[in-house]
Each structure stands twice: as C-alpha cells, then as structure tokens.
Amino acid sequence: LVIGMDIIFSGENGSDGEKRLVNAVENSADAILASKLETESKAVKTDSINRYELISYVKGEVTAFDALREACEQGFTNIILDDDGYVRRFYTYIDDGEKVYKSFAVKVAEKITGEDYTKILPETAEIQYTSKPDEFTTVSMADVLDKTIPASYFANSIVLIGAHEEGMLDSYKVPVDRANQMYGVECQANAINAILDNKLIASLPLLAEAVIAATITAVFSLAARKCRLRTVTAVLAGILIVYPLFSQILFSVSKLR
C-alpha cells in the first residue's frame, strides 16, 4: 500500500488532529506528501554562437507544516499547461543546479519500484493517459474515516488523497476528454500510471521534424516539376499513406524506457 496525499498541509494550528496525522505519517514508510514549487525561467547562454535556453530556477517551495514535513517525503505537484491550456506533459523532476526536486508522481512511483527516475527520465515528458475523468475508483474520505469502508479495501493499492469536487480550483483540460475537465489528483494518477507502465513519450527533436518536413517537400516539389499529373498524384497519395505509418512507428519506439 502506497499513499500519496495531493494536499499541501501548509497551515498549522496545533490541534489533536494534526498530531494524529503526524503520528500516522511517521509510522508509514510508504506515504508521500504534496508540495508546490515557486519557479521562474531565465535565459542562459548555452554556446559560443549566442544560443540561449530557458532554464527553470526554483525560488521557493510551499510545503506542509514543519512537523509533518519532517515526518514524510514530499514531491511537487506543479502542472504544465500547454499554450492551448491542455495538460499533455508532466514534470518528472527539476534540477535547478543546486538541488534536484522530484515530482509527486515520481516519488509515488519510486516507492513502488525502488528506482531513481532522475537517472532514467528527462525533466519533462508527455504521457499517454490511461483513464479519462472520473474513471478511477473513488471513495469518500468521510466513509473511510467512519470505517464504512474498511482498511482492507485498500490492500495492495496505490491510494491518492485529493480534491475531487467542483469549485476546488484544481481541474484541467486534458486531451483524452474534450468535454470534461480532469481533477488534479486524477492527472497525478495518470502520470503515476504512465511512469509505472512505461507510457511516457519522448518528443521528436526539432531538427528531426525539420528534416522530415524538408524531405517531404523536396520529394513533392521534384515530382511536380519532373513528372506528369498522374505521377504527381500517385506520389502525393504515397506520402499521405507512408507518413502516418512512419509517425506510428516513431510513436511506438519513442517510449523513454
């Protein structure tokens, strides 16, 4: 049983409930807490011909209150939004040159496999979603606390605790369901599954994309100038057939492990 709490317990009031939570976490070797990184990007010169790269630096980390933070490992839950507002990629870790911060999903996965994913994966990767919104098994925390649902129900499971209700400002657009948003804890669950099931996708380098596009353009242009219309049509049809097949081959071999 591995428990990931996608909640940042940053406030502290000294209540008995907090003390019981700290005690429970201290007695569990397989619990992970959430944190949130405060980052900024800076342009850093990478070579002698004035090329620059945007590097993320960590300014700070919002964590659980001191006693809870010291009792348990943490992983950051920052979400990457693409330009269109969809979540396709996830951080696996951030190395800002001074410290390596591991993501919540990676921390949970490492509890299960014992691997150090910073040695295997890049800092960000695209995932294949295994579930759509509301497809993971969910239960009410109230039912757990009043023992309506017994502890044995969670045996040999990965249990994530997080907000799963509208109005919590923790839901995102995802490519597997254009009609419904996905709660943050479900996004984390998909990221964990992607790591464990090797469904993280490596992006094709920009240079490779440019070479492929240039090759297709050159072949079609040459055919258009040298060949008859029927031949040009056949070449175009061949490109339309071969390119999707080639893309599928690249997709199938682009998994990161």
CSV table of C-alpha atoms in Angstrom, one decimal:
chain,number,residue,atom,x,y,z
A,1,LEU,CA,0.0,0.0,0.0
A,2,VAL,CA,1.4,3.4,-1.0
A,3,ILE,CA,-0.4,6.6,0.0
A,4,GLY,CA,0.0,9.9,-1.9
A,5,MET,CA,-1.6,12.9,-0.4
A,6,ASP,CA,-2.2,15.5,-3.1
A,7,ILE,CA,-2.9,18.2,-0.4
A,8,ILE,CA,-0.5,20.8,0.9
A,9,PHE,CA,-1.0,20.9,4.7
A,10,SER,CA,0.8,24.3,4.9
A,11,GLY,CA,-1.3,25.7,7.8
A,12,GLU,CA,-0.8,24.6,11.5
A,13,ASN,CA,-3.0,25.1,14.5
A,14,GLY,CA,-1.6,22.6,17.0
A,15,SER,CA,-4.8,20.5,17.1
A,16,ASP,CA,-5.0,16.9,18.2
A,17,GLY,CA,-6.0,16.0,14.6
A,18,GLU,CA,-2.7,17.4,13.3
A,19,LYS,CA,-0.7,15.4,15.9
A,20,ARG,CA,-2.6,12.2,14.9
A,21,LEU,CA,-1.8,12.9,11.3
A,22,VAL,CA,1.9,13.4,12.0
A,23,ASN,CA,2.0,10.3,14.1
A,24,ALA,CA,0.2,8.3,11.3
A,25,VAL,CA,2.6,9.5,8.7
A,26,GLU,CA,5.7,8.8,10.9
A,27,ASN,CA,4.5,5.2,11.2
A,28,SER,CA,4.0,4.8,7.5
A,29,ALA,CA,7.1,4.2,5.4
A,30,ASP,CA,5.1,4.5,2.2
A,31,ALA,CA,3.4,7.9,2.3
A,32,ILE,CA,4.2,10.9,0.1
A,33,LEU,CA,3.0,14.4,0.7
A,34,ALA,CA,2.5,17.1,-1.9
A,35,SER,CA,4.4,20.4,-2.2
A,36,LYS,CA,4.3,23.2,-4.8
A,37,LEU,CA,7.4,24.8,-6.3
A,38,GLU,CA,7.6,28.5,-7.0
A,39,THR,CA,9.7,28.8,-10.2
A,40,GLU,CA,10.9,31.3,-12.7
A,41,SER,CA,12.7,30.9,-16.0
A,42,LYS,CA,15.9,32.6,-17.1
A,43,ALA,CA,17.6,32.7,-20.5
A,44,VAL,CA,21.0,31.1,-20.2
A,45,LYS,CA,23.7,31.2,-22.9
A,46,THR,CA,24.5,27.7,-24.0
A,47,ASP,CA,27.3,28.1,-26.5
A,48,SER,CA,29.6,30.5,-28.4
A,49,ILE,CA,27.2,31.4,-31.1
A,50,ASN,CA,24.8,33.2,-28.8
A,51,ARG,CA,22.1,30.5,-28.5
A,52,TYR,CA,20.1,30.7,-25.3
A,53,GLU,CA,17.9,28.2,-23.4
A,54,LEU,CA,15.2,28.8,-20.9
A,55,ILE,CA,16.2,27.3,-17.6
A,56,SER,CA,13.8,26.9,-14.7
A,57,TYR,CA,15.0,28.0,-11.3
A,58,VAL,CA,13.3,27.2,-8.0
A,59,LYS,CA,12.6,30.4,-5.9
A,60,GLY,CA,10.9,28.5,-3.1
A,61,GLU,CA,8.8,25.6,-2.1
A,62,VAL,CA,5.4,25.6,-0.4
A,63,THR,CA,5.4,22.6,1.9
A,64,ALA,CA,3.5,21.0,4.8
A,65,PHE,CA,4.0,22.5,8.3
A,66,ASP,CA,7.3,21.7,9.9
A,67,ALA,CA,6.4,18.6,12.0
A,68,LEU,CA,4.6,16.9,9.1
A,69,ARG,CA,7.3,17.8,6.5
A,70,GLU,CA,9.9,16.3,8.7
A,71,ALA,CA,7.9,13.1,9.1
A,72,CYS,CA,7.4,12.3,5.4
A,73,GLU,CA,8.9,12.6,2.0
A,74,GLN,CA,7.4,15.1,-0.4
A,75,GLY,CA,7.0,15.6,-4.2
A,76,PHE,CA,5.9,18.7,-6.1
A,77,THR,CA,2.6,18.7,-7.9
A,78,ASN,CA,3.1,21.6,-10.4
A,79,ILE,CA,1.1,21.1,-13.5
A,80,ILE,CA,2.4,22.0,-17.0
A,81,LEU,CA,-0.2,23.7,-19.2
A,82,ASP,CA,0.5,23.8,-23.0
A,83,ASP,CA,-0.3,27.0,-25.0
A,84,ASP,CA,-3.9,25.8,-25.6
A,85,GLY,CA,-4.5,25.2,-21.9
A,86,TYR,CA,-4.3,21.4,-22.1
A,87,VAL,CA,-2.2,19.1,-19.9
A,88,ARG,CA,-0.1,16.7,-22.0
A,89,ARG,CA,3.2,16.8,-20.3
A,90,PHE,CA,4.4,16.4,-16.7
A,91,TYR,CA,7.5,17.3,-14.8
A,92,THR,CA,9.4,14.2,-13.5
A,93,TYR,CA,11.9,16.4,-11.7
A,94,ILE,CA,13.5,19.8,-11.7
A,95,ASP,CA,17.3,20.2,-11.3
A,96,ASP,CA,18.0,23.9,-10.8
A,97,GLY,CA,21.7,23.3,-10.4
A,98,GLU,CA,21.6,23.4,-6.6
A,99,LYS,CA,19.0,20.8,-5.8
A,100,VAL,CA,17.0,18.1,-7.5
A,101,TYR,CA,13.3,18.3,-6.8
A,102,LYS,CA,11.3,15.2,-7.6
A,103,SER,CA,7.7,15.4,-8.7
A,104,PHE,CA,4.8,13.8,-6.7
A,105,ALA,CA,4.2,11.2,-9.4
A,106,VAL,CA,7.9,10.2,-9.5
A,107,LYS,CA,8.0,10.0,-5.7
A,108,VAL,CA,5.0,7.7,-5.5
A,109,ALA,CA,6.4,5.5,-8.4
A,110,GLU,CA,9.7,5.2,-6.7
A,111,LYS,CA,8.0,3.9,-3.5
A,112,ILE,CA,6.7,1.1,-5.6
A,113,THR,CA,9.7,0.2,-7.8
A,114,GLY,CA,12.7,1.5,-5.8
A,115,GLU,CA,14.2,3.1,-9.0
A,116,ASP,CA,15.7,6.5,-9.2
A,117,TYR,CA,13.8,8.0,-12.1
A,118,THR,CA,16.1,11.1,-12.3
A,119,LYS,CA,18.7,8.7,-13.9
A,120,ILE,CA,16.2,7.3,-16.4
A,121,LEU,CA,13.8,10.1,-17.4
A,122,PRO,CA,14.1,13.6,-18.8
A,123,GLU,CA,12.8,16.5,-16.7
A,124,THR,CA,9.6,16.7,-18.6
A,125,ALA,CA,7.8,14.1,-20.7
A,126,GLU,CA,4.5,13.6,-22.5
A,127,ILE,CA,2.2,11.0,-21.1
A,128,GLN,CA,-0.3,8.5,-22.6
A,129,TYR,CA,-3.4,8.9,-20.5
A,130,THR,CA,-4.8,5.5,-19.2
A,131,SER,CA,-8.0,7.0,-17.8
A,132,LYS,CA,-10.5,9.7,-18.6
A,133,PRO,CA,-12.1,12.0,-16.0
A,134,ASP,CA,-14.0,10.0,-13.3
A,135,GLU,CA,-12.7,6.6,-14.5
A,136,PHE,CA,-10.5,5.9,-11.5
A,137,THR,CA,-12.2,4.3,-8.5
A,138,THR,CA,-13.0,7.0,-5.9
A,139,VAL,CA,-14.4,6.8,-2.4
A,140,SER,CA,-15.4,9.4,0.1
A,141,MET,CA,-12.9,10.3,2.8
A,142,ALA,CA,-15.9,10.5,5.2
A,143,ASP,CA,-16.6,6.9,4.5
A,144,VAL,CA,-13.0,6.0,5.2
A,145,LEU,CA,-12.9,7.9,8.5
A,146,ASP,CA,-16.1,6.4,9.9
A,147,LYS,CA,-14.9,3.0,8.8
A,148,THR,CA,-17.8,2.4,6.4
A,149,ILE,CA,-15.0,1.4,4.1
A,150,PRO,CA,-12.5,-0.9,5.9
A,151,ALA,CA,-8.8,-0.5,5.6
A,152,SER,CA,-8.6,-3.9,3.9
A,153,TYR,CA,-10.4,-2.4,0.9
A,154,PHE,CA,-7.1,-0.6,0.0
A,155,ALA,CA,-4.8,-3.6,0.3
A,156,ASN,CA,-2.1,-3.7,-2.4
A,157,SER,CA,-3.3,-0.4,-3.9
A,158,ILE,CA,-1.9,3.0,-4.7
A,159,VAL,CA,-4.1,5.4,-2.8
A,160,LEU,CA,-4.2,9.1,-3.7
A,161,ILE,CA,-6.0,11.6,-1.5
A,162,GLY,CA,-7.0,14.8,-3.1
A,163,ALA,CA,-9.8,17.2,-4.1
A,164,HIS,CA,-12.4,15.6,-6.3
A,165,GLU,CA,-15.2,18.2,-6.3
A,166,GLU,CA,-16.1,21.2,-8.4
A,167,GLY,CA,-15.1,24.6,-7.1
A,168,MET,CA,-11.7,23.5,-5.7
A,169,LEU,CA,-9.8,25.3,-8.5
A,170,ASP,CA,-7.9,22.1,-9.3
A,171,SER,CA,-9.3,20.8,-12.6
A,172,TYR,CA,-7.7,20.9,-16.0
A,173,LYS,CA,-8.4,20.3,-19.7
A,174,VAL,CA,-6.9,17.0,-20.9
A,175,PRO,CA,-6.6,15.6,-24.5
A,176,VAL,CA,-8.5,12.4,-23.7
A,177,ASP,CA,-11.8,14.1,-23.0
A,178,ARG,CA,-12.5,17.5,-24.6
A,179,ALA,CA,-15.9,17.8,-22.9
A,180,ASN,CA,-14.9,17.3,-19.3
A,181,GLN,CA,-12.0,18.6,-17.2
A,182,MET,CA,-9.9,16.3,-15.0
A,183,TYR,CA,-9.2,16.9,-11.4
A,184,GLY,CA,-5.6,17.4,-10.4
A,185,VAL,CA,-5.4,14.2,-8.4
A,186,GLU,CA,-6.6,12.3,-11.4
A,187,CYS,CA,-3.9,13.9,-13.5
A,188,GLN,CA,-1.3,12.8,-10.9
A,189,ALA,CA,-2.8,9.2,-11.1
A,190,ASN,CA,-2.4,9.2,-14.9
A,191,ALA,CA,1.2,10.4,-14.5
A,192,ILE,CA,2.0,7.6,-12.0
A,193,ASN,CA,0.5,5.0,-14.3
A,194,ALA,CA,2.5,6.4,-17.2
A,195,ILE,CA,5.7,6.1,-15.3
A,196,LEU,CA,5.0,2.6,-14.0
A,197,ASP,CA,3.6,1.3,-17.3
A,198,ASN,CA,6.3,2.9,-19.5
A,199,LYS,CA,3.8,5.2,-21.2
A,200,LEU,CA,5.9,8.4,-21.2
A,201,ILE,CA,6.5,9.6,-24.7
A,202,ALA,CA,9.7,11.2,-25.9
A,203,SER,CA,9.2,14.2,-28.2
A,204,LEU,CA,10.8,14.1,-31.6
A,205,PRO,CA,13.7,16.6,-31.7
A,206,LEU,CA,13.0,19.8,-33.6
A,207,LEU,CA,15.8,19.1,-36.1
A,208,ALA,CA,14.4,15.7,-36.9
A,209,GLU,CA,11.0,17.3,-37.5
A,210,ALA,CA,12.5,19.8,-39.8
A,211,VAL,CA,14.4,17.2,-41.8
A,212,ILE,CA,11.3,15.1,-42.3
A,213,ALA,CA,9.3,18.1,-43.4
A,214,ALA,CA,12.0,19.3,-45.8
A,215,THR,CA,12.3,15.8,-47.3
A,216,ILE,CA,8.6,15.5,-48.0
A,217,THR,CA,8.5,19.0,-49.5
A,218,ALA,CA,11.6,18.2,-51.7
A,219,VAL,CA,10.2,14.9,-53.0
A,220,PHE,CA,6.8,16.5,-53.8
A,221,SER,CA,8.4,19.6,-55.5
A,222,LEU,CA,10.7,17.4,-57.6
A,223,ALA,CA,7.8,15.2,-58.7
A,224,ALA,CA,5.7,18.2,-59.5
A,225,ARG,CA,8.4,19.6,-61.8
A,226,LYS,CA,9.5,16.4,-63.5
A,227,CYS,CA,6.5,14.2,-63.7
A,228,ARG,CA,3.0,14.0,-65.1
A,229,LEU,CA,0.0,14.9,-63.1
A,230,ARG,CA,-0.9,11.2,-62.7
A,231,THR,CA,2.6,10.5,-61.3
A,232,VAL,CA,2.4,13.5,-59.0
A,233,THR,CA,-1.0,12.4,-57.7
A,234,ALA,CA,0.5,8.9,-57.0
A,235,VAL,CA,3.5,10.4,-55.2
A,236,LEU,CA,1.2,12.6,-53.1
A,237,ALA,CA,-1.0,9.6,-52.3
A,238,GLY,CA,2.1,7.6,-51.3
A,239,ILE,CA,3.2,10.4,-48.9
A,240,LEU,CA,-0.3,10.5,-47.4
A,241,ILE,CA,-0.1,6.8,-46.8
A,242,VAL,CA,3.5,6.4,-45.7
A,243,TYR,CA,3.7,9.5,-43.3
A,244,PRO,CA,1.0,8.2,-40.9
A,245,LEU,CA,2.6,4.8,-40.8
A,246,PHE,CA,6.0,6.3,-40.2
A,247,SER,CA,4.6,8.5,-37.5
A,248,GLN,CA,3.1,5.4,-35.8
A,249,ILE,CA,6.4,3.7,-35.9
A,250,LEU,CA,8.1,6.7,-34.3
A,251,PHE,CA,5.4,6.8,-31.7
A,252,SER,CA,5.8,3.1,-30.9
A,253,VAL,CA,9.6,3.3,-30.4
A,254,SER,CA,9.7,6.7,-28.7
A,255,LYS,CA,8.9,5.4,-25.2
A,256,LEU,CA,11.5,6.6,-22.8
A,257,ARG,CA,12.5,3.2,-21.3
